[in-house]
Coordinates of C-alpha atoms in Angstrom, one line a residue:
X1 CA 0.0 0.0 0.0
X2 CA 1.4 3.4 -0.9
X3 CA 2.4 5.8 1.9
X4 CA 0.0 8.3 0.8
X5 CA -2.8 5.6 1.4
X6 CA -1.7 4.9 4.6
X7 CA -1.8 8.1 5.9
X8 CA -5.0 8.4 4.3
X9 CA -6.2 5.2 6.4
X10 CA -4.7 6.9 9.9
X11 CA -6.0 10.1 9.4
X12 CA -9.8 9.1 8.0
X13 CA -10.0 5.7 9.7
X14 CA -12.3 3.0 8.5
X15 CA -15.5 2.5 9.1
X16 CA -16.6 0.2 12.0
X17 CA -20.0 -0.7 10.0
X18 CA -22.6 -0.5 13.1
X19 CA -21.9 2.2 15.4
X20 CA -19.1 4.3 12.7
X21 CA -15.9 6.1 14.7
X22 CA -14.1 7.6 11.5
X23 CA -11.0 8.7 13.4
X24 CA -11.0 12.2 11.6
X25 CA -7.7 14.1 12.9
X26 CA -8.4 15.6 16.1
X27 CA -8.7 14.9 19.8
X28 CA -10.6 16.8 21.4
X29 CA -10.1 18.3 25.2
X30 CA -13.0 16.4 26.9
X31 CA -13.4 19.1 29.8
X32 CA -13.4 22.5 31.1
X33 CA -12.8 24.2 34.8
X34 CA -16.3 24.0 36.2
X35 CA -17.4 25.3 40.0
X36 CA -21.3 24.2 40.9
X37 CA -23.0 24.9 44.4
X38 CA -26.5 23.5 45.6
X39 CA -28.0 23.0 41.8
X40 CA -26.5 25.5 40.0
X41 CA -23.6 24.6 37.5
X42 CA -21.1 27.5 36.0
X43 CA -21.0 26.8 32.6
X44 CA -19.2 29.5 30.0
X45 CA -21.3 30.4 26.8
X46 CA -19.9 31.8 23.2
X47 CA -18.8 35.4 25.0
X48 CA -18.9 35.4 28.8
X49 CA -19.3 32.9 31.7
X50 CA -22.7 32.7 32.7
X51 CA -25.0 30.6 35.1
X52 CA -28.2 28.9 34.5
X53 CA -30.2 26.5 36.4
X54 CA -29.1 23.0 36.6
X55 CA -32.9 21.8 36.6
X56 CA -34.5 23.7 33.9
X57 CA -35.8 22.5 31.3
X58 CA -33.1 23.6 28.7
X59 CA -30.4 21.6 30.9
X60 CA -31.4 18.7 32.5
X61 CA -29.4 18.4 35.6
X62 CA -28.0 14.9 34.9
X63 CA -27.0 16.0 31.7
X64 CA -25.0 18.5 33.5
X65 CA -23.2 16.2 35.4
X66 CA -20.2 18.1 36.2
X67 CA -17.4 16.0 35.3
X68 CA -13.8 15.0 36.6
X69 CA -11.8 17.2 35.6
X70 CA -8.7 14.0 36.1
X71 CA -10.8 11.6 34.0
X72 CA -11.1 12.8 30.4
X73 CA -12.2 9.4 28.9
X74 CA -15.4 9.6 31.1
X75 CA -16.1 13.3 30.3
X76 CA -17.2 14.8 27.3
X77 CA -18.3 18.4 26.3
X78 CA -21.8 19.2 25.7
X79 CA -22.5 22.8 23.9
X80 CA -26.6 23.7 23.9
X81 CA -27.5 26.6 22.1
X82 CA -31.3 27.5 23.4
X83 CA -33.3 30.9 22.2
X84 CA -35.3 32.5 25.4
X85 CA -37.6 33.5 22.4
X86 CA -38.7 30.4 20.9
X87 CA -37.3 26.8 22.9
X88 CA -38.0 24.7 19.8
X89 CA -35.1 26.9 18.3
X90 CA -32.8 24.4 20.7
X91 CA -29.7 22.8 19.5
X92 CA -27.4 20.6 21.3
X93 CA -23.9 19.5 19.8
X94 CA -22.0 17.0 22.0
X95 CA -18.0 17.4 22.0
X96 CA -18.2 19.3 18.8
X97 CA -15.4 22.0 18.1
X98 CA -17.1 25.3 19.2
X99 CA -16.6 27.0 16.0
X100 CA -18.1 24.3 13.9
X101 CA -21.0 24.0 16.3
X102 CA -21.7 28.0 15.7
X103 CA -21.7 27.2 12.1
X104 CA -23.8 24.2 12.3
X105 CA -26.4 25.9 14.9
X106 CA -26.5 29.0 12.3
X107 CA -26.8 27.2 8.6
X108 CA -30.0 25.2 10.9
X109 CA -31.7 28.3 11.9
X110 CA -31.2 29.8 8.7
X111 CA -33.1 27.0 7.5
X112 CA -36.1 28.0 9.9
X113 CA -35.5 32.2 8.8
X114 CA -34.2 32.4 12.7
X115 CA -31.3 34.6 13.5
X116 CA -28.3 33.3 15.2
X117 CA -27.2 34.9 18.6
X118 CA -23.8 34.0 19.8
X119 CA -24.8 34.8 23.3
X120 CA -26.9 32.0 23.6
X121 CA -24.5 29.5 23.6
X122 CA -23.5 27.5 26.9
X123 CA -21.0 24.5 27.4
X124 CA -20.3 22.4 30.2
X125 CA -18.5 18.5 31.0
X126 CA -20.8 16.0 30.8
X127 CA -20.5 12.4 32.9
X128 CA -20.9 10.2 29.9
X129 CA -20.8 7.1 31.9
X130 CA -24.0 7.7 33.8
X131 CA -27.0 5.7 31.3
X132 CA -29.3 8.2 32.3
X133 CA -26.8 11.1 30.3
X134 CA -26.7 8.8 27.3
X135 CA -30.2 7.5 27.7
X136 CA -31.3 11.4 27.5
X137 CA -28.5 12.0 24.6
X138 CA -30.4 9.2 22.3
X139 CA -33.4 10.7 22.5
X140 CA -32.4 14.3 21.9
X141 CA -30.5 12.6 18.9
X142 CA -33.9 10.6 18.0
X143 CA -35.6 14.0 17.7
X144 CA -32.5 15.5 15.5
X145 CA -31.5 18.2 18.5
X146 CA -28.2 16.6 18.6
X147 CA -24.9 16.5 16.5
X148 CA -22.5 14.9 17.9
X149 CA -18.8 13.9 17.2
X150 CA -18.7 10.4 18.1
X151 CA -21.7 7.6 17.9
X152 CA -20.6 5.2 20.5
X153 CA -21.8 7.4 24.0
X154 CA -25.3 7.2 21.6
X155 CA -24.8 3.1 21.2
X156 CA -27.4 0.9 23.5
X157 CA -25.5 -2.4 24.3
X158 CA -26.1 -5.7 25.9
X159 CA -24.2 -4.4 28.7
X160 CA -26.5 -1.1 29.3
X161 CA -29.2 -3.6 29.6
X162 CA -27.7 -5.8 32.5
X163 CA -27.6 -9.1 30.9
X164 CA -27.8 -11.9 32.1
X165 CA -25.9 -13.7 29.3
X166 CA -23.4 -16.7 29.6
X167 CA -20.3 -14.0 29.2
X168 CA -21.7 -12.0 32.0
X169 CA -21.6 -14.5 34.5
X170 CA -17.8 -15.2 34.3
X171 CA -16.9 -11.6 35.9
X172 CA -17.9 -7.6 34.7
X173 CA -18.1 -7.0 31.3
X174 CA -16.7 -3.7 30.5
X175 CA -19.4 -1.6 28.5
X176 CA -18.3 -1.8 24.7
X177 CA -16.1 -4.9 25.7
X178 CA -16.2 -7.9 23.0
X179 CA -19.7 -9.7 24.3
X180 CA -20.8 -6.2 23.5
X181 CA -19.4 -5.7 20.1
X182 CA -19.9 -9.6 19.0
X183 CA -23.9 -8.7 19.4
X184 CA -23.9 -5.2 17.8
X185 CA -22.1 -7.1 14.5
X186 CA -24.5 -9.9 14.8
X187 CA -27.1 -7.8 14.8
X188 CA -25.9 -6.1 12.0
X189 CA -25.2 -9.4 10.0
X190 CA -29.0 -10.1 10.5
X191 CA -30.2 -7.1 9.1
X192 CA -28.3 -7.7 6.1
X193 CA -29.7 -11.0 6.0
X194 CA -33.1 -9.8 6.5
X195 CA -33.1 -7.4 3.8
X196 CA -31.8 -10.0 1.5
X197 CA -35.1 -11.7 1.8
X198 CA -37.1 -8.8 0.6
X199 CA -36.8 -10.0 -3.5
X200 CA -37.1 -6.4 -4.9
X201 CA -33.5 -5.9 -3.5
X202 CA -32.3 -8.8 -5.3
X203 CA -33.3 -7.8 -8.4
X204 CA -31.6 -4.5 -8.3
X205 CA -28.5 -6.2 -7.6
X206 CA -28.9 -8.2 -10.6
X207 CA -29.9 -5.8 -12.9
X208 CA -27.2 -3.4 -12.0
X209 CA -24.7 -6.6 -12.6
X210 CA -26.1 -7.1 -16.1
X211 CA -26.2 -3.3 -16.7
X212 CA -22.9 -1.9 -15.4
X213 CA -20.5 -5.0 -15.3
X214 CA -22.4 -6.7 -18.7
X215 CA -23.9 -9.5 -19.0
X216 CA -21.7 -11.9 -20.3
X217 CA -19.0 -10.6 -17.8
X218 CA -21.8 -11.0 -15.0
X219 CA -22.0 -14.7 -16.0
X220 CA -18.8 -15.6 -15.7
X221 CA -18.6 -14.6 -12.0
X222 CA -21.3 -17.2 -11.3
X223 CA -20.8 -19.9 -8.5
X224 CA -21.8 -22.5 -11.3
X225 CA -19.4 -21.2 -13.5
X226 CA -16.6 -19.8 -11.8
X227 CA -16.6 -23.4 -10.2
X228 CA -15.6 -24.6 -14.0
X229 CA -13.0 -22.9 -14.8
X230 CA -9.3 -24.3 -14.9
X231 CA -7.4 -23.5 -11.8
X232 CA -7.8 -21.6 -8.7
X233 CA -5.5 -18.9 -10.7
X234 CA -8.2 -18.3 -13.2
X235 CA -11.0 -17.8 -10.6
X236 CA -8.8 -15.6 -8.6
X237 CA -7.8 -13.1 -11.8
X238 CA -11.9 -13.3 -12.8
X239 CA -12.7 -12.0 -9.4
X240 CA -9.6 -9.5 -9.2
X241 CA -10.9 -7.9 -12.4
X242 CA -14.2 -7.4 -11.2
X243 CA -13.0 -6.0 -8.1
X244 CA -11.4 -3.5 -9.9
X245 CA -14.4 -2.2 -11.9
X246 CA -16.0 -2.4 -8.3
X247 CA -13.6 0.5 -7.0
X248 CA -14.0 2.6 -10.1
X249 CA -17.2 2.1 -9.8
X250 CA -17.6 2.9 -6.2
X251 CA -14.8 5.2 -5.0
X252 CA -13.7 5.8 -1.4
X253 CA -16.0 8.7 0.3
X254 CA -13.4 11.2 2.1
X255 CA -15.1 14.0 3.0
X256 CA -15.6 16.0 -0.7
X257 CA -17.8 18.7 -0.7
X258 CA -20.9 18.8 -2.7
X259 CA -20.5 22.1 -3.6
X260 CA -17.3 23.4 -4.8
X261 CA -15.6 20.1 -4.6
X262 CA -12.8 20.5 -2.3
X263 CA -11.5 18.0 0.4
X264 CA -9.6 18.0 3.5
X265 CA -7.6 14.7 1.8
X266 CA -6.1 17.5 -0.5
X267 CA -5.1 19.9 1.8
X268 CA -3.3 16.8 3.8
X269 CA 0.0 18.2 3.7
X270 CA -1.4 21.1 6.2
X271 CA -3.0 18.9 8.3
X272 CA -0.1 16.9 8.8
X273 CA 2.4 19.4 9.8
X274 CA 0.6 19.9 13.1
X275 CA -0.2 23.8 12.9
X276 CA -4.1 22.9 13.4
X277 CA -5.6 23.5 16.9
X278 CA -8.9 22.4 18.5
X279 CA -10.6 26.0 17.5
X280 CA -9.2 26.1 14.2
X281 CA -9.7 22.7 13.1
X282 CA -9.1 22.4 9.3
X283 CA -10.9 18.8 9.0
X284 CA -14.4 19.1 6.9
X285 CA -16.0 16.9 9.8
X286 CA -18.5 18.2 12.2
X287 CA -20.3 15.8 13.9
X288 CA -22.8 12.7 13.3
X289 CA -26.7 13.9 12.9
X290 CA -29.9 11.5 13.2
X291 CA -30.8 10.6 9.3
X292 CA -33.4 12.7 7.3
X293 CA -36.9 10.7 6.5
X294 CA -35.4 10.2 3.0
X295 CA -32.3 8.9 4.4
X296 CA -34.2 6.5 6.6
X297 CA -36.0 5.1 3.3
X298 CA -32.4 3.8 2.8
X299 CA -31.8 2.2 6.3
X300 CA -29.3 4.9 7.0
X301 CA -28.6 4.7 10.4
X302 CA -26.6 7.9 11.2
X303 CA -25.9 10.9 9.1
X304 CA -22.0 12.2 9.1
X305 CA -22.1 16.2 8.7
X306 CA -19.0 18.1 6.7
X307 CA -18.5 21.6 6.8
X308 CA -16.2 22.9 3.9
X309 CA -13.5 25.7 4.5
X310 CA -13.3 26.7 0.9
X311 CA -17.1 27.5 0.2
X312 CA -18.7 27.0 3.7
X313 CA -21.3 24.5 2.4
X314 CA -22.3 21.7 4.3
X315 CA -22.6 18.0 3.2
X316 CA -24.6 15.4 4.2
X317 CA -23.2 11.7 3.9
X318 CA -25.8 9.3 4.9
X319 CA -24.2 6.0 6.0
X320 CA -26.7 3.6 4.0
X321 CA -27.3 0.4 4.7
X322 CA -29.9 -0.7 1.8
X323 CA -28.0 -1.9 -1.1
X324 CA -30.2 -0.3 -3.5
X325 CA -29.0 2.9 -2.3
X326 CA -25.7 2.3 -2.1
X327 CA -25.9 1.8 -5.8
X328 CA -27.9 4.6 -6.7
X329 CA -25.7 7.3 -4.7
X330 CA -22.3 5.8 -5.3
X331 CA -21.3 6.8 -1.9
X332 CA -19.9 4.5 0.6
X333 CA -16.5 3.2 2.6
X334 CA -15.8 -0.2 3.6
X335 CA -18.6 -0.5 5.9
X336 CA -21.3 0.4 2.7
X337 CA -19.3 -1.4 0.3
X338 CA -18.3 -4.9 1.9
X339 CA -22.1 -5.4 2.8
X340 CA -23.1 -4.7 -1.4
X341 CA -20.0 -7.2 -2.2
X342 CA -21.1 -9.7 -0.3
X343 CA -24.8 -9.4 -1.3
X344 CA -23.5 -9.0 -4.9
X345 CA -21.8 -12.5 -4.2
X346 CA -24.8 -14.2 -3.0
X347 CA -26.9 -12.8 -5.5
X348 CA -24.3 -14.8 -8.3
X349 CA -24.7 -17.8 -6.0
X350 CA -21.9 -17.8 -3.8
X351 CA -21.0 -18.6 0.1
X352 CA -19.7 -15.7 1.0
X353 CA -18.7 -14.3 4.9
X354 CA -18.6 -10.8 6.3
X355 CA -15.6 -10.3 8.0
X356 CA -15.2 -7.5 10.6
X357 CA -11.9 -6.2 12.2
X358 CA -11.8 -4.5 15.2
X359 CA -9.6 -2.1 14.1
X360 CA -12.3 -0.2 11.9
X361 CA -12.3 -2.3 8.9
X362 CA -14.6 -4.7 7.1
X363 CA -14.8 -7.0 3.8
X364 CA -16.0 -10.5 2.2
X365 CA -14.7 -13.5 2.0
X366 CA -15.9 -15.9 -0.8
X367 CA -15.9 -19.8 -0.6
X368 CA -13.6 -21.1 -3.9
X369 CA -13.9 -24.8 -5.1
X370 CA -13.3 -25.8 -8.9
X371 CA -14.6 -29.1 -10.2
X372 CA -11.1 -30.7 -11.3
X373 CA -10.4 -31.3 -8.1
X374 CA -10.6 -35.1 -6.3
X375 CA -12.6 -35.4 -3.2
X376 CA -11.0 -35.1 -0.1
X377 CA -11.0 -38.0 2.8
X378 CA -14.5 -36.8 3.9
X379 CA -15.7 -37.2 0.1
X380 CA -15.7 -33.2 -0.3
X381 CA -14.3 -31.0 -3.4
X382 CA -12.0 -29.2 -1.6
X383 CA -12.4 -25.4 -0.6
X384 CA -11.0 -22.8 0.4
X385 CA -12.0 -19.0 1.9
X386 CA -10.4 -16.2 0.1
X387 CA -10.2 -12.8 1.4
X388 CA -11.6 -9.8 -0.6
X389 CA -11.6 -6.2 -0.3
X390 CA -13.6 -4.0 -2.0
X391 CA -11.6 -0.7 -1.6
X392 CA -8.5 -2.3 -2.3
X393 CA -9.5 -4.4 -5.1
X394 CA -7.5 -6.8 -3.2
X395 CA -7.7 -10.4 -3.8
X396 CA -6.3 -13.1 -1.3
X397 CA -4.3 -10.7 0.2
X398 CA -4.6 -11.5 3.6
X399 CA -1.4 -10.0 5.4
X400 CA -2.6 -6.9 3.6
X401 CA -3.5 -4.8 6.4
X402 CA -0.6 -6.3 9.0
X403 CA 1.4 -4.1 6.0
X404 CA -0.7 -0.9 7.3
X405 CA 1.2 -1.6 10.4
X406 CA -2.0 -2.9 12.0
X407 CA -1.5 -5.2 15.4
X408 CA -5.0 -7.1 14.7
X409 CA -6.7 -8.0 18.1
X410 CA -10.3 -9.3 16.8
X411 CA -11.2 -10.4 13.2
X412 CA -14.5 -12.0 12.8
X413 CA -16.2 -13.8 10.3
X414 CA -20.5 -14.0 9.9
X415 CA -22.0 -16.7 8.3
X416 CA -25.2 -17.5 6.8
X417 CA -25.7 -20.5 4.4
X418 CA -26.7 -18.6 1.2
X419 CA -30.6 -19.3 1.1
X420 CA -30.9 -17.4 -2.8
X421 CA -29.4 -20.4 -4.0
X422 CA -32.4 -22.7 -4.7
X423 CA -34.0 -19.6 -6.4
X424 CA -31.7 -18.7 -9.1
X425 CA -31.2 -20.6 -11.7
X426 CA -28.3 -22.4 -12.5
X427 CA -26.5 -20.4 -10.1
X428 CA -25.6 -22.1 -6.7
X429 CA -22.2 -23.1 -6.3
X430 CA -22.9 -26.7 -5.2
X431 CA -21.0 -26.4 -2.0
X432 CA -23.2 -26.1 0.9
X433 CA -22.5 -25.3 4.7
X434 CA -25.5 -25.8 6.7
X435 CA -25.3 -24.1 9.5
X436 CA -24.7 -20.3 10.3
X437 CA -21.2 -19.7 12.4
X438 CA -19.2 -17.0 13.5
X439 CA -15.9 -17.9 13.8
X440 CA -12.2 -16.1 15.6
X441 CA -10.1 -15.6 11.5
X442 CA -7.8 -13.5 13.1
X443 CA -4.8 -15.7 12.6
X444 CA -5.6 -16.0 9.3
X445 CA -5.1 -12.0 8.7
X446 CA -1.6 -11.7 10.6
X447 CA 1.6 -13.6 10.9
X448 CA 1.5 -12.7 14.6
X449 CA 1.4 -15.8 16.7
X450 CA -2.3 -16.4 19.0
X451 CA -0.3 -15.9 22.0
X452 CA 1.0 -12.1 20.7
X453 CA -2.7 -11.8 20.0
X454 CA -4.0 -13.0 23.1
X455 CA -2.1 -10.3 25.2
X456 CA -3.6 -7.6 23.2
X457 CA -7.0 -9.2 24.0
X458 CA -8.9 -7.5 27.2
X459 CA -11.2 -10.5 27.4
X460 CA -10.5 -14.0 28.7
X461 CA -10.6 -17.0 26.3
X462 CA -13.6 -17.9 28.3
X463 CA -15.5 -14.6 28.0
X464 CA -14.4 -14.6 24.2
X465 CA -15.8 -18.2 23.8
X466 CA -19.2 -17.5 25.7
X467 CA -20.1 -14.5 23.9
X468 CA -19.4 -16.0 20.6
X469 CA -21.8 -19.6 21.1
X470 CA -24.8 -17.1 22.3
X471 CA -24.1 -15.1 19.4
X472 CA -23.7 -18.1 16.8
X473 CA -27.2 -19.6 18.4
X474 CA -28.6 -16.1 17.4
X475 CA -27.5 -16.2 14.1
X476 CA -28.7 -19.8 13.7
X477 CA -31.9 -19.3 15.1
X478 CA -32.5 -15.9 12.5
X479 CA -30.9 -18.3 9.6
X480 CA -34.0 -20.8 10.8
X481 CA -36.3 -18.7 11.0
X482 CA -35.7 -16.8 7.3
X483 CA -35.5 -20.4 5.8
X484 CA -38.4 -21.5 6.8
X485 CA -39.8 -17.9 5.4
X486 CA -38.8 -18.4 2.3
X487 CA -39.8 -22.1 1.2
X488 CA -43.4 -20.9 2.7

């Protein structure tokens, strides 16, 4: 990978698919000096320091959980611009650079022929460990009140609900832990599995194939056909060369303005040299907003804001998760783009696995056989899982990302048996898996040994091991359920 693409990778980050942390080039200071008496928190505002009532209904007082000022990880800033004149004129931003947040509040009241007023601006530290806070923050969000830099203190887990699941009763599970995450990515696995069932869906995936790709191309990449080629070399180049017209087809969303065009990805050797400050942040990034109506007609789940600082505009990037509109807007990282690939694979009959890394990154795998082969000693063609990317347009390139200088701690692979098989014809690959699995690939994406990977593991074998069989009896139950849906 070039060096330019790597800083590209550090500086944007990759997409963790259900609850999206693009690492976009600051860190913020979580906290300011606060003093609070009896229920009244001193909070500054936009021009002066100011007090307000800790129980009013602008600033609910467990939102205003003054924070420790020695514990930045459990604090976060919370700015609240609120009119006197007119309370549904209230915006909240949560650890959002003050200037961005000024622009943000204005080009939204602008939108309601409001006036901006500087002075109505207060911030404060927020406890973002307490439920209630986040429980308060969600809905705020909910009601689109709320932009906010990071997704995760707006994330419900398993753990937020007290479970009482086979990892929790080995010990305390640490909120966003791995029994957390396994169920957030399951969850997300079944979604994808669910809208797969809707047959509409399909057909736009193979109509697009036979449109853009062609339709003699589009039959080559077939289970049924790809299984009859030569060698394992042949299906490997036939897949390689699709995966390249996949990334010209779908390039690699930065942060490009819809207006004038510009990108903070261009201006990268500014960035770089370390002159930008919290208030003058040169990043295009604002914050994360609760998707439009429109946007929610494409299962967009949050809405990333950019704010350009060439033309001023603002951008909206809805993080999709309907296939259909992934095609249609052409917008998408690895999180949009590894869930159409592997759709787009089971559509042409294959197996296929999603495969998420911890470390912000996702893709497919794809299950090779060829029909020259013998039979193995349990009287199966053998097979194989190859590794693709669609934003590399990498194929069976595992060690690919240890080269980004990545120390890989969690790689999992989701699996469903393909169930558009027995309704395409012609298609299915003839190998078969029947039951859905989750299953620990890491080892297979890093020359590090499972004891170097183990110590940068938080969890305990155990934990790892009970977390994962609830989540696989999920997945099997939701893989039961839809093929019983579909032969009805």
């Amino acid at each position: 990978m070039r060096t330019s693409a790597i800083t590209y990778a550090l500086l944007f980050g990759r997409l963790n698919p259900s609850i999206g942390l693009p690492r976009i080039f600051w860190n913020f200071a979580l906290s300011r000096q606060r003093k609070s008496s009896g229920g009244v928190v001193r909070v500054k505002t936009g021009i002066s320091s100011t007090t307000i009532d800790a129980h009013t209904t602008v600033a609910p007082s467990h939102i205003l959980s003054v924070g420790n000022e020695t514990n930045t990880n459990k604090t976060m800033k919370l700015a609240i611009y609120s009119d006197p004149n007119n309370p549904e004129l209230t915006v909240w931003g949560l650890n959002v650079c003050q200037s961005k947040f000024c622009a943000y509040v204005n080009h939204t009241l602008v939108s309601r022929s409001a006036k901006f007023q500087n002075e109505y601006i207060t911030t404060s530290s927020i406890m973002i460990e307490n439920e209630g806070t986040r429980g308060e923050l969600r809905r705020l969000w909910r009601e689109g009140r709320l932009i906010s830099e990071r997704t995760e203190p707006l994330a419900t887990y398993m753990s937020d609900n007290g479970s009482t699941d086979k990892a929790n009763d080995i010990g305390e599970v640490k909120r966003g832990g791995f029994p957390d995450m396994i169920s957030v990515y399951t969850d997300r696995m079944m979604s994808i599995l669910h809208s797969e069932e809707e047959e509409r869906d399909s057909d736009v995936l193979r109509k697009w194939m036979n449109s853009e790709y062609g339709e003699e191309e589009t039959k080559r990449l077939q289970a049924n056909v790809l299984r009859n080629m030569g060698s394992e070399e042949e299906q490997i180049s036939e897949l390689k060369r699709f995966l390249e017209f996949f990334r010209a087809r779908f390039p690699y969303y930065y942060d490009r303005c819809s207006h004038c065009g510009a990108s903070a990805k261009d201006d990268i050797s500014h960035i770089a040299d370390g002159s930008s400050t919290e208030e003058e942040d040169e990043s295009h990034f604002v914050g994360y907003v609760y998707p439009s109506s429109t946007e929610r007609e494409g299962n967009a789940g949050r809405t990333e804001i950019y704010l350009c600082r060439h033309c001023h505009g603002f951008t909206r990037f809805p993080r999709y998760n309907s296939a259909a509109s992934i095609i249609e807007n052409r917008r998408g990282r690895c999180g949009e783009y590894a869930m159409l690939l592997f759709r787009l694979l089971r559509v042409l009959g294959h197996e296929a696995r999603w495969v998420v890394d911890w470390s912000d990154h996702v893709w497919a795998d794809v299950l090779l056989s060829h029909n020259d082969e013998t039979l193995d000693s349990n009287n199966q063609k053998p097979a194989r899982w190859v590794h693709l990317d669609p934003c590399e347009a990498a194929v069976d390139e595992p060690l690919l990302y240890q080269g980004w200088g990545k120390k890989q701690t969690y790689i999992m692979a989701f699996y469903s048996p393909n169930i558009l098989c027995s309704n395409v014809d012609g298609v299915a690959s003839g190998l078969s898996i029947e039951s859905a699995f989750i299953e620990d690939v890491t080892e297979m994406y890093t020359s590090d040994s499972i004891e170097e990977i183990k110590k940068r593991r938080e969890e305990s074998d155990e934990c790892i091991h009970n977390a994962l069989a609830q989540q696989i009896e999920r997945l099997q139950q939701n893989t039961t359920k839809a093929a019983a849906t579909t032969t009805s």
